[in-house]
């Protein structure tokens, strides 16, 4: 009989609304796809059906459209029969899962929903137990926390989605592998903090063999070896890694590993375990016993702690996770730009963002705010982010990706983020991949809000997405970025132009209610010419204030349709920044209403 998936009663399910329809079915995606009805394996043999089921499991208890499935299975080149193949696969899955199970897979007019309790999916079980371990560690119970992490890792039977070859699988597989690796790192920190050094050595040795360039694992293995009285073996780990980095990549190890190697060489007393026995190289004592040197630089002093030694409390503090000693004590990142003038309405969109923030840590916490150029996507994201800073006590990161411009490329943004998180600029890795790995490791266990503004495509933002489920990401873009829904299960939030009344109210907040009240008809006409676009309204308001024009004069000028451009250089301090920003947005946008065309098209850049 095949080995069943982990016991679904091992922890509490959060999705009680579907408990009654799926209490017999259990699913596994942390390895090859598996489906069990009790202890009986349910066969899902055809690759297309397995891929559809895997995608539905990744989006369990959420609606999935036929278009999303088509994109997930074929990306940009679906066959003419793609929709039919999806319908056929779903129909067969409904038959396999069986009506006697309460029809967990529902379909209605091309929209599908697979109802799955947390206790029925191994991925949800894994995430739940990792979160539980962090809470236990926060209360000081390191041994039970370590035991809980070990149980979470038992859910893994191999690479996630091991037998799924559809295009969506590789990015998801990489993302889940990062979460698995973060759990291994958490386990190492917990075991080191609990003084279980010898027990940890075989596991870290195997983990480093699988991930030979991960310096964080190498450092933890060195510390575990040293605290086990194996100073020479600890030094051998550092030297092997140095050779690998030089020969394969032409790089030197990071400063943290170098400092730890030097501390091991001199048997620095600060490497002693927290509240543990003496450590360091063992020597023959005059009375014939063996033990650590009793004096000199190798003596163990439990009152000191080197920055690169394992932390006494391995759980990240509210200010962020423990860092290697060469990281600077940077302030908590708070990179949100100021509020935008004239913001009004958007209650539905703000509520949708609140709902994403309220998702459990085992659900997708990514929101895509999309809409036409100038519709106020950034203003909405920033306004909401400022309202919810208390929900992200470890900081807020913000990047304007500039629609794919050179200074909005992932490598540059990752460097900015790493420096904001405390890494000295000179020590930021040169390769984008290494920066991405380090960035996700820094965010593991932290509650950080990441706002990625003005994204051009999914490839631009993928390296910037946190792997930690405790973080939340808000992306703004003129495009729908379907891959973000397919591969990450993002929530779509649409922003359109303001209605006439809201546009007039926004204008009054920019230029003052007295001016609008004194010329109500001209204000309505200006709002119409702006097409209800908040950016156009703000630029028009700036014209009124800076040039001291009347509403009637501006409306007459713009309605004349003489094709003359508005001189945005005269706005503000003459720097031309508003003009350049508006122009950048406009160049990438579809034609807008008359004033939008003139205001957004007139630029010095």
Coordinates of C-alpha atoms in Angstrom, one line a residue, residues 9-598:
X9 CA -5.7 16.0 11.9
X10 CA -2.2 17.1 12.9
X11 CA -3.2 20.7 12.8
X12 CA -6.2 23.0 12.6
X13 CA -7.6 23.8 9.2
X14 CA -8.5 27.5 8.5
X15 CA -10.9 26.9 5.6
X16 CA -13.8 25.4 7.5
X17 CA -16.3 26.4 4.8
X18 CA -15.0 23.5 2.6
X19 CA -14.4 21.0 5.4
X20 CA -17.5 19.0 4.7
X21 CA -16.8 18.4 1.0
X22 CA -13.2 17.5 1.1
X23 CA -12.6 15.6 4.4
X24 CA -11.7 12.4 2.7
X25 CA -9.5 13.8 -0.1
X26 CA -5.8 14.8 0.5
X27 CA -3.4 16.2 -1.9
X28 CA 0.4 16.4 -2.2
X29 CA 2.5 18.8 -4.4
X30 CA 5.7 18.9 -2.4
X31 CA 7.1 16.1 -4.5
X32 CA 5.3 14.4 -7.4
X33 CA 1.6 15.2 -7.5
X34 CA -0.3 12.8 -5.2
X35 CA -4.0 12.4 -4.5
X36 CA -5.4 10.2 -1.7
X37 CA -8.9 9.2 -0.8
X38 CA -8.3 8.0 2.7
X39 CA -5.4 5.5 2.3
X40 CA -6.2 4.8 -1.3
X41 CA -4.2 6.5 -4.0
X42 CA -6.3 8.2 -6.7
X43 CA -4.8 8.0 -10.1
X44 CA -4.4 11.2 -12.2
X45 CA -2.3 9.8 -15.0
X46 CA -2.4 12.1 -18.0
X47 CA 0.2 15.0 -17.8
X48 CA -2.3 17.7 -18.8
X49 CA -4.8 16.7 -16.1
X50 CA -2.0 16.6 -13.5
X51 CA -0.9 20.0 -14.5
X52 CA -4.5 21.4 -14.3
X53 CA -4.9 19.8 -10.9
X54 CA -1.6 21.1 -9.6
X55 CA -2.5 24.7 -10.7
X56 CA -5.9 24.4 -9.1
X57 CA -4.2 23.2 -5.9
X58 CA -1.8 26.2 -5.9
X59 CA -5.0 28.4 -6.1
X60 CA -7.1 26.3 -3.8
X61 CA -10.3 27.9 -2.6
X62 CA -10.0 30.7 -5.2
X63 CA -11.6 31.2 -8.5
X64 CA -9.6 30.3 -11.6
X65 CA -10.7 31.2 -15.1
X66 CA -10.2 29.2 -18.3
X67 CA -7.9 32.0 -19.5
X68 CA -5.6 31.6 -16.5
X69 CA -5.4 27.9 -17.1
X70 CA -4.6 28.4 -20.8
X71 CA -1.8 30.8 -19.9
X72 CA -0.5 28.5 -17.2
X73 CA -0.4 25.5 -19.5
X74 CA 0.8 27.1 -22.8
X75 CA 2.0 30.7 -22.0
X76 CA 2.0 32.8 -25.1
X77 CA 1.5 30.1 -27.7
X78 CA -1.7 28.1 -26.9
X79 CA -3.2 25.8 -29.6
X80 CA -6.6 26.5 -31.1
X81 CA -8.0 23.7 -29.0
X82 CA -6.6 25.0 -25.7
X83 CA -9.9 26.0 -24.2
X84 CA -11.4 22.7 -25.2
X85 CA -8.5 20.8 -23.7
X86 CA -8.9 22.7 -20.4
X87 CA -12.6 21.9 -20.3
X88 CA -11.9 18.2 -21.0
X89 CA -9.2 18.0 -18.3
X90 CA -11.5 19.7 -15.7
X91 CA -14.4 17.4 -16.6
X92 CA -12.2 14.3 -16.1
X93 CA -10.8 15.7 -12.8
X94 CA -14.4 16.2 -11.6
X95 CA -15.1 12.6 -12.4
X96 CA -11.9 11.3 -10.8
X97 CA -12.4 13.3 -7.6
X98 CA -15.9 12.0 -7.6
X99 CA -19.4 13.3 -6.8
X100 CA -19.5 11.1 -3.8
X101 CA -16.8 13.4 -2.2
X102 CA -19.2 16.4 -2.3
X103 CA -17.9 17.7 -5.7
X104 CA -14.8 19.6 -4.4
X105 CA -14.1 20.9 -7.9
X106 CA -16.9 23.3 -9.0
X107 CA -17.2 24.9 -12.4
X108 CA -19.5 27.6 -13.7
X109 CA -19.2 29.4 -17.1
X110 CA -15.5 28.9 -17.4
X111 CA -14.6 29.6 -13.8
X112 CA -13.3 26.8 -11.6
X113 CA -12.9 26.5 -7.8
X114 CA -11.2 23.6 -6.0
X115 CA -12.3 23.5 -2.4
X116 CA -9.4 22.2 -0.2
X117 CA -9.0 22.5 3.6
X118 CA -5.6 23.4 4.9
X119 CA -5.3 20.0 6.5
X120 CA -5.8 18.3 3.1
X121 CA -2.8 19.9 1.3
X122 CA 0.8 19.3 2.2
X123 CA 1.9 22.7 1.2
X124 CA -0.5 24.3 3.6
X125 CA 0.6 22.0 6.3
X126 CA 4.2 22.9 5.7
X127 CA 3.5 26.6 5.9
X128 CA 1.3 26.3 9.0
X129 CA 3.9 24.4 10.9
X130 CA 6.7 26.8 10.0
X131 CA 4.6 29.7 11.3
X132 CA 3.8 27.7 14.4
X133 CA 7.5 27.1 15.0
X134 CA 8.3 30.8 14.8
X135 CA 5.6 31.5 17.4
X136 CA 7.0 28.8 19.7
X137 CA 10.5 30.2 19.3
X138 CA 9.2 33.7 20.0
X139 CA 7.9 32.4 23.4
X140 CA 11.4 30.8 24.1
X141 CA 10.6 27.2 23.5
X142 CA 13.4 26.5 21.0
X143 CA 13.4 22.7 21.3
X144 CA 9.7 22.4 20.5
X145 CA 10.1 25.0 17.8
X146 CA 12.9 22.9 16.2
X147 CA 10.8 19.8 16.5
X148 CA 7.9 21.6 14.7
X149 CA 10.1 22.7 11.9
X150 CA 11.4 19.2 11.4
X151 CA 7.8 18.0 11.1
X152 CA 7.1 20.7 8.6
X153 CA 10.0 19.5 6.4
X154 CA 8.7 15.9 6.5
X155 CA 5.9 17.1 4.2
X156 CA 8.5 17.3 1.4
X157 CA 9.0 14.2 -0.7
X158 CA 11.3 15.7 -3.2
X159 CA 11.3 18.8 -5.5
X160 CA 7.8 20.4 -5.5
X161 CA 5.7 19.6 -8.6
X162 CA 8.3 17.1 -9.5
X163 CA 6.3 15.5 -12.3
X164 CA 4.7 18.7 -13.7
X165 CA 6.2 20.1 -16.9
X166 CA 3.8 22.9 -17.7
X167 CA 5.3 26.4 -18.1
X168 CA 3.9 27.6 -14.7
X169 CA 5.7 24.9 -12.8
X170 CA 9.3 26.1 -12.9
X171 CA 8.8 29.5 -11.3
X172 CA 6.5 28.1 -8.6
X173 CA 9.0 25.3 -8.0
X174 CA 11.8 27.8 -7.4
X175 CA 9.6 29.9 -5.1
X176 CA 8.7 26.9 -3.0
X177 CA 12.2 25.7 -2.9
X178 CA 13.2 29.1 -1.4
X179 CA 10.6 28.6 1.3
X180 CA 11.9 25.1 2.0
X181 CA 15.5 26.4 2.3
X182 CA 14.3 29.2 4.6
X183 CA 12.8 26.5 6.9
X184 CA 16.2 24.7 6.9
X185 CA 17.9 27.9 7.9
X186 CA 15.3 28.5 10.7
X187 CA 15.9 24.9 11.9
X188 CA 19.7 25.5 12.0
X189 CA 19.2 28.7 14.0
X190 CA 16.9 27.0 16.5
X191 CA 19.1 24.0 17.0
X192 CA 22.2 26.2 17.5
X193 CA 20.3 28.4 19.9
X194 CA 19.2 25.2 21.8
X195 CA 22.8 23.9 22.0
X196 CA 22.2 20.9 19.8
X197 CA 25.4 21.3 17.8
X198 CA 26.5 17.7 17.3
X199 CA 23.1 16.6 16.2
X200 CA 23.0 19.4 13.6
X201 CA 26.3 18.6 11.9
X202 CA 25.1 15.7 9.6
X203 CA 22.0 17.7 8.5
X204 CA 24.0 20.8 7.6
X205 CA 26.7 18.8 5.9
X206 CA 24.0 17.2 3.6
X207 CA 22.3 20.6 3.1
X208 CA 25.6 22.3 2.1
X209 CA 26.3 19.4 -0.3
X210 CA 23.0 20.2 -2.1
X211 CA 23.5 24.0 -2.0
X212 CA 27.3 24.3 -2.0
X213 CA 27.4 28.1 -2.6
X214 CA 25.1 29.0 0.3
X215 CA 27.4 30.9 2.6
X216 CA 24.8 31.1 5.4
X217 CA 24.7 27.3 5.6
X218 CA 28.5 27.0 5.5
X219 CA 28.7 29.5 8.4
X220 CA 26.2 27.6 10.5
X221 CA 28.0 24.3 9.8
X222 CA 31.3 25.8 10.8
X223 CA 29.8 27.1 14.1
X224 CA 28.2 23.7 14.8
X225 CA 31.5 21.9 14.1
X226 CA 33.5 24.3 16.2
X227 CA 31.1 24.0 19.1
X228 CA 31.4 20.2 18.8
X229 CA 35.1 20.5 19.3
X230 CA 36.0 20.0 15.6
X231 CA 38.0 23.2 14.9
X232 CA 39.9 21.7 11.9
X233 CA 36.8 20.5 10.2
X234 CA 35.2 23.9 10.7
X235 CA 38.2 25.5 8.9
X236 CA 38.0 22.9 6.2
X237 CA 34.4 24.0 5.4
X238 CA 35.5 27.6 4.9
X239 CA 38.5 26.7 2.7
X240 CA 36.4 24.3 0.5
X241 CA 33.9 27.1 -0.1
X242 CA 36.6 29.6 -0.9
X243 CA 38.1 27.3 -3.5
X244 CA 34.6 26.7 -5.1
X245 CA 33.7 30.4 -5.3
X246 CA 37.1 31.3 -6.8
X247 CA 37.2 28.5 -9.3
X248 CA 33.6 28.5 -10.4
X249 CA 32.7 32.2 -10.1
X250 CA 35.9 34.2 -9.6
X251 CA 34.5 35.5 -6.3
X252 CA 35.8 35.7 -2.7
X253 CA 33.6 34.7 0.2
X254 CA 31.7 37.3 2.0
X255 CA 33.1 39.2 4.9
X256 CA 30.9 37.4 7.4
X257 CA 32.4 34.0 6.5
X258 CA 35.9 35.4 6.6
X259 CA 35.4 36.9 10.0
X260 CA 34.0 33.6 11.3
X261 CA 36.9 31.7 9.9
X262 CA 39.3 34.1 11.7
X263 CA 37.4 33.7 14.9
X264 CA 37.6 29.9 14.6
X265 CA 41.4 30.1 13.9
X266 CA 42.0 32.0 17.1
X267 CA 39.4 30.0 19.1
X268 CA 37.6 33.2 20.0
X269 CA 35.7 32.8 23.2
X270 CA 32.7 34.6 21.8
X271 CA 31.9 31.5 19.7
X272 CA 30.8 29.7 22.9
X273 CA 27.2 28.4 22.7
X274 CA 24.5 30.3 24.6
X275 CA 24.2 28.8 28.0
X276 CA 26.1 25.8 26.8
X277 CA 29.3 23.9 27.7
X278 CA 32.7 25.3 27.0
X279 CA 33.9 25.1 23.4
X280 CA 37.0 25.4 21.3
X281 CA 39.9 23.1 20.6
X282 CA 40.4 20.5 23.3
X283 CA 43.9 20.1 24.8
X284 CA 45.5 17.9 27.4
X285 CA 45.3 19.4 30.9
X286 CA 47.9 18.9 33.6
X287 CA 45.7 16.5 35.4
X288 CA 45.3 14.3 32.4
X289 CA 41.8 15.4 31.5
X290 CA 40.9 16.9 28.2
X291 CA 39.0 20.1 27.8
X292 CA 39.2 23.7 26.4
X293 CA 42.1 25.8 27.2
X294 CA 41.5 27.5 30.5
X295 CA 43.2 30.8 29.8
X296 CA 44.4 33.0 27.0
X297 CA 42.6 34.1 23.9
X298 CA 40.9 30.7 23.5
X299 CA 39.2 30.8 26.9
X300 CA 35.4 30.6 26.6
X301 CA 33.8 33.8 27.9
X302 CA 30.0 33.4 28.0
X303 CA 29.5 37.0 28.7
X304 CA 30.6 38.0 25.2
X305 CA 28.9 37.4 21.8
X306 CA 30.5 38.0 18.5
X307 CA 28.2 39.4 15.8
X308 CA 28.7 36.3 13.6
X309 CA 28.0 33.8 16.4
X310 CA 24.6 32.2 16.4
X311 CA 22.1 34.5 18.0
X312 CA 20.9 33.6 21.5
X313 CA 17.4 34.1 20.3
X314 CA 17.1 32.9 16.7
X315 CA 13.7 34.4 16.1
X316 CA 13.8 37.7 14.2
X317 CA 13.2 40.7 16.4
X318 CA 10.6 43.3 15.4
X319 CA 13.4 45.2 13.7
X320 CA 14.3 42.3 11.5
X321 CA 16.2 39.0 11.6
X322 CA 19.6 38.7 13.2
X323 CA 22.3 39.7 10.7
X324 CA 26.0 38.9 10.3
X325 CA 28.3 41.3 12.1
X326 CA 29.5 43.1 9.0
X327 CA 26.0 44.4 8.3
X328 CA 25.4 47.9 9.5
X329 CA 22.6 48.7 12.0
X330 CA 20.5 50.4 9.4
X331 CA 17.2 52.1 10.4
X332 CA 14.1 50.2 9.6
X333 CA 13.3 50.8 6.0
X334 CA 10.4 53.3 5.5
X335 CA 10.7 54.1 1.8
X336 CA 7.1 55.1 1.0
X337 CA 6.8 58.4 -0.9
X338 CA 4.5 61.1 0.5
X339 CA 0.7 61.1 -0.2
X340 CA -0.5 62.5 -3.5
X341 CA -2.6 65.6 -3.5
X342 CA -6.3 65.4 -4.5
X343 CA -6.8 61.7 -3.6
X344 CA -10.5 60.9 -3.4
X345 CA -12.7 57.8 -3.4
X346 CA -11.3 54.4 -4.2
X347 CA -13.1 52.8 -1.3
X348 CA -13.6 49.5 -3.1
X349 CA -10.0 49.2 -4.1
X350 CA -8.8 50.1 -0.6
X351 CA -11.0 47.4 0.8
X352 CA -9.6 44.9 -1.7
X353 CA -6.1 45.7 -0.5
X354 CA -7.2 45.2 3.1
X355 CA -8.5 41.8 2.1
X356 CA -5.1 40.8 0.6
X357 CA -3.4 42.0 3.8
X358 CA -5.8 39.8 5.8
X359 CA -4.9 36.6 3.9
X360 CA -3.4 33.8 5.9
X361 CA 0.3 33.4 5.5
X362 CA -0.3 30.2 3.5
X363 CA -2.2 32.2 0.8
X364 CA -0.9 34.5 -1.8
X365 CA -0.2 38.0 -0.5
X366 CA 0.4 39.8 -3.8
X367 CA -1.9 42.5 -5.2
X368 CA -1.7 43.9 -8.7
X369 CA -3.2 47.3 -9.1
X370 CA -3.7 47.9 -12.8
X371 CA -5.3 50.7 -14.9
X372 CA -4.7 53.2 -17.6
X373 CA -1.9 55.8 -17.4
X374 CA -2.6 58.6 -15.0
X375 CA -5.5 56.8 -13.3
X376 CA -4.0 57.0 -9.8
X377 CA -2.6 53.5 -9.3
X378 CA 0.5 54.8 -7.4
X379 CA -1.6 57.2 -5.4
X380 CA -3.9 54.4 -4.3
X381 CA -1.0 52.0 -3.4
X382 CA 0.9 54.7 -1.5
X383 CA -2.3 55.9 0.3
X384 CA -3.1 52.4 1.4
X385 CA 0.4 51.5 2.4
X386 CA 0.7 54.6 4.7
X387 CA -2.6 53.5 6.3
X388 CA -1.2 50.0 7.0
X389 CA 2.4 50.6 8.2
X390 CA 1.5 49.2 11.6
X391 CA 0.8 45.8 9.9
X392 CA 4.4 45.7 8.7
X393 CA 6.6 46.5 11.7
X394 CA 9.8 45.4 9.9
X395 CA 9.6 48.1 7.3
X396 CA 8.3 49.2 3.9
X397 CA 10.3 49.0 0.7
X398 CA 9.3 51.0 -2.4
X399 CA 10.7 51.1 -5.9
X400 CA 9.6 53.0 -9.0
X401 CA 10.4 50.5 -11.8
X402 CA 9.7 53.2 -14.4
X403 CA 8.0 50.9 -16.8
X404 CA 11.2 48.9 -17.6
X405 CA 13.7 51.9 -17.9
X406 CA 17.3 51.2 -17.1
X407 CA 17.2 52.5 -13.5
X408 CA 14.2 50.3 -12.8
X409 CA 16.0 47.0 -13.6
X410 CA 15.9 44.3 -10.9
X411 CA 19.6 44.3 -10.3
X412 CA 19.7 48.0 -9.3
X413 CA 16.5 47.7 -7.2
X414 CA 17.8 44.6 -5.4
X415 CA 21.0 46.6 -4.5
X416 CA 18.9 49.4 -3.1
X417 CA 16.8 47.1 -1.1
X418 CA 19.8 45.2 0.3
X419 CA 21.4 48.4 1.4
X420 CA 18.1 49.5 3.0
X421 CA 18.0 46.3 4.9
X422 CA 21.5 46.9 6.3
X423 CA 24.1 45.5 3.9
X424 CA 27.1 47.8 3.1
X425 CA 27.1 48.8 -0.6
X426 CA 30.6 47.4 -1.2
X427 CA 29.5 44.0 -0.1
X428 CA 26.4 43.6 -2.3
X429 CA 27.0 40.7 -4.7
X430 CA 27.5 41.6 -8.4
X431 CA 25.2 39.0 -9.9
X432 CA 21.4 39.5 -9.9
X433 CA 20.9 35.9 -8.9
X434 CA 23.1 36.2 -5.8
X435 CA 21.4 39.5 -4.9
X436 CA 18.0 37.8 -5.3
X437 CA 19.0 34.9 -3.0
X438 CA 20.3 37.3 -0.3
X439 CA 17.3 39.5 -0.6
X440 CA 14.9 36.7 0.0
X441 CA 17.0 35.4 2.9
X442 CA 16.9 38.8 4.5
X443 CA 13.1 38.9 4.4
X444 CA 12.6 35.4 5.8
X445 CA 10.7 35.7 9.0
X446 CA 10.1 39.5 8.6
X447 CA 6.8 41.3 8.1
X448 CA 7.7 43.8 5.3
X449 CA 5.6 45.6 2.8
X450 CA 7.1 45.8 -0.7
X451 CA 5.6 48.2 -3.2
X452 CA 6.8 47.8 -6.8
X453 CA 5.4 50.8 -8.8
X454 CA 5.0 51.1 -12.6
X455 CA 6.1 47.6 -13.5
X456 CA 6.5 46.7 -17.2
X457 CA 6.3 42.9 -17.2
X458 CA 6.5 39.9 -14.9
X459 CA 10.2 39.2 -15.6
X460 CA 11.0 42.6 -14.2
X461 CA 9.3 42.0 -10.9
X462 CA 9.9 38.3 -10.3
X463 CA 13.3 38.8 -8.7
X464 CA 11.8 41.4 -6.4
X465 CA 9.0 39.2 -5.0
X466 CA 9.7 38.1 -1.4
X467 CA 9.7 34.4 -0.7
X468 CA 8.5 34.9 2.8
X469 CA 4.8 34.5 3.2
X470 CA 4.8 37.0 6.1
X471 CA 5.6 39.8 3.5
X472 CA 3.1 41.5 1.3
X473 CA 3.7 42.8 -2.2
X474 CA 1.7 45.5 -4.0
X475 CA 2.5 45.9 -7.8
X476 CA 1.2 48.7 -9.9
X477 CA 1.2 48.5 -13.7
X478 CA -0.8 49.5 -16.8
X479 CA -0.7 45.9 -17.9
X480 CA -2.5 43.0 -16.4
X481 CA 0.7 40.9 -16.0
X482 CA -1.2 37.6 -16.4
X483 CA 1.9 35.6 -15.3
X484 CA 1.6 37.2 -11.9
X485 CA -1.8 35.6 -11.5
X486 CA -0.8 32.3 -13.1
X487 CA 2.4 31.7 -11.1
X488 CA 1.8 33.6 -7.9
X489 CA -2.0 33.7 -7.5
X490 CA -2.0 37.5 -7.2
X491 CA -5.2 39.4 -6.5
X492 CA -6.3 41.8 -9.3
X493 CA -7.4 45.3 -8.4
X494 CA -8.6 47.6 -11.2
X495 CA -8.3 51.4 -11.1
X496 CA -10.2 53.4 -13.7
X497 CA -10.8 57.1 -14.3
X498 CA -12.8 59.1 -11.7
X499 CA -16.5 59.8 -12.3
X500 CA -17.4 63.5 -13.0
X501 CA -18.3 64.3 -9.4
X502 CA -15.2 62.7 -7.9
X503 CA -13.0 64.5 -10.5
X504 CA -14.4 67.9 -9.6
X505 CA -13.9 67.1 -5.9
X506 CA -10.3 66.0 -6.6
X507 CA -9.7 69.3 -8.4
X508 CA -11.1 71.3 -5.5
X509 CA -8.7 69.5 -3.1
X510 CA -5.8 70.5 -5.3
X511 CA -6.7 74.2 -6.1
X512 CA -9.0 74.9 -3.2
X513 CA -12.8 74.7 -2.9
X514 CA -13.4 78.4 -3.3
X515 CA -12.0 78.5 -6.8
X516 CA -14.1 75.5 -7.9
X517 CA -17.2 76.8 -6.2
X518 CA -16.9 80.1 -8.0
X519 CA -16.7 78.5 -11.4
X520 CA -18.7 75.2 -11.2
X521 CA -19.4 74.9 -14.9
X522 CA -15.8 75.5 -15.9
X523 CA -14.6 73.0 -13.2
X524 CA -16.9 70.3 -14.6
X525 CA -15.7 71.0 -18.1
X526 CA -12.0 70.9 -17.0
X527 CA -12.7 67.5 -15.3
X528 CA -14.3 66.3 -18.5
X529 CA -11.3 67.4 -20.6
X530 CA -9.0 65.6 -18.1
X531 CA -11.0 62.4 -18.7
X532 CA -11.3 61.9 -15.0
X533 CA -7.6 61.0 -14.8
X534 CA -6.1 62.2 -11.4
X535 CA -2.6 62.8 -12.9
X536 CA -4.1 65.1 -15.6
X537 CA -6.2 66.9 -12.9
X538 CA -3.1 67.5 -10.8
X539 CA -1.1 68.9 -13.7
X540 CA -4.1 71.1 -14.6
X541 CA -4.3 72.3 -11.0
X542 CA -0.7 73.1 -11.1
X543 CA -1.2 75.3 -14.2
X544 CA -4.0 77.1 -12.4
X545 CA -1.9 77.8 -9.3
X546 CA 1.5 78.5 -10.9
X547 CA 0.4 80.5 -13.8
X548 CA -2.5 82.1 -11.8
X549 CA -4.9 81.3 -14.6
X550 CA -8.7 81.2 -14.1
X551 CA -10.6 78.0 -14.7
X552 CA -12.3 79.6 -17.7
X553 CA -9.0 80.6 -19.3
X554 CA -7.5 77.2 -18.9
X555 CA -10.6 75.5 -20.3
X556 CA -10.8 77.9 -23.2
X557 CA -7.1 77.3 -24.0
X558 CA -7.4 73.5 -23.9
X559 CA -10.7 73.3 -25.6
X560 CA -9.4 75.3 -28.5
X561 CA -7.5 72.3 -29.8
X562 CA -4.7 74.4 -31.2
X563 CA -2.3 71.6 -30.6
X564 CA 0.0 73.8 -28.5
X565 CA 1.8 72.0 -25.7
X566 CA 1.6 72.9 -22.1
X567 CA 5.0 74.1 -20.7
X568 CA 5.4 71.7 -17.8
X569 CA 8.9 73.2 -17.1
X570 CA 7.1 76.1 -15.4
X571 CA 5.5 73.9 -12.8
X572 CA 6.9 73.8 -9.3
X573 CA 10.6 74.8 -8.9
X574 CA 11.4 74.6 -12.6
X575 CA 13.1 71.3 -12.4
X576 CA 10.8 69.8 -14.9
X577 CA 10.4 66.6 -12.9
X578 CA 6.6 66.6 -13.2
X579 CA 6.9 66.9 -16.9
X580 CA 9.4 64.1 -17.3
X581 CA 7.3 61.8 -15.1
X582 CA 4.1 62.6 -17.0
X583 CA 5.9 62.2 -20.3
X584 CA 7.3 58.8 -19.3
X585 CA 3.8 57.6 -18.4
X586 CA 2.3 59.0 -21.6
X587 CA 4.9 57.5 -23.9
X588 CA 3.8 54.1 -22.8
X589 CA 0.1 54.8 -22.7
X590 CA -2.7 54.6 -25.2
X591 CA -4.2 57.9 -26.5
X592 CA -6.2 59.7 -23.7
X593 CA -8.8 62.4 -23.7
X594 CA -7.9 65.8 -25.1
X595 CA -6.3 67.4 -22.0
X596 CA -4.5 64.2 -21.1
X597 CA -3.0 64.2 -24.5
X598 CA -1.8 67.7 -24.2

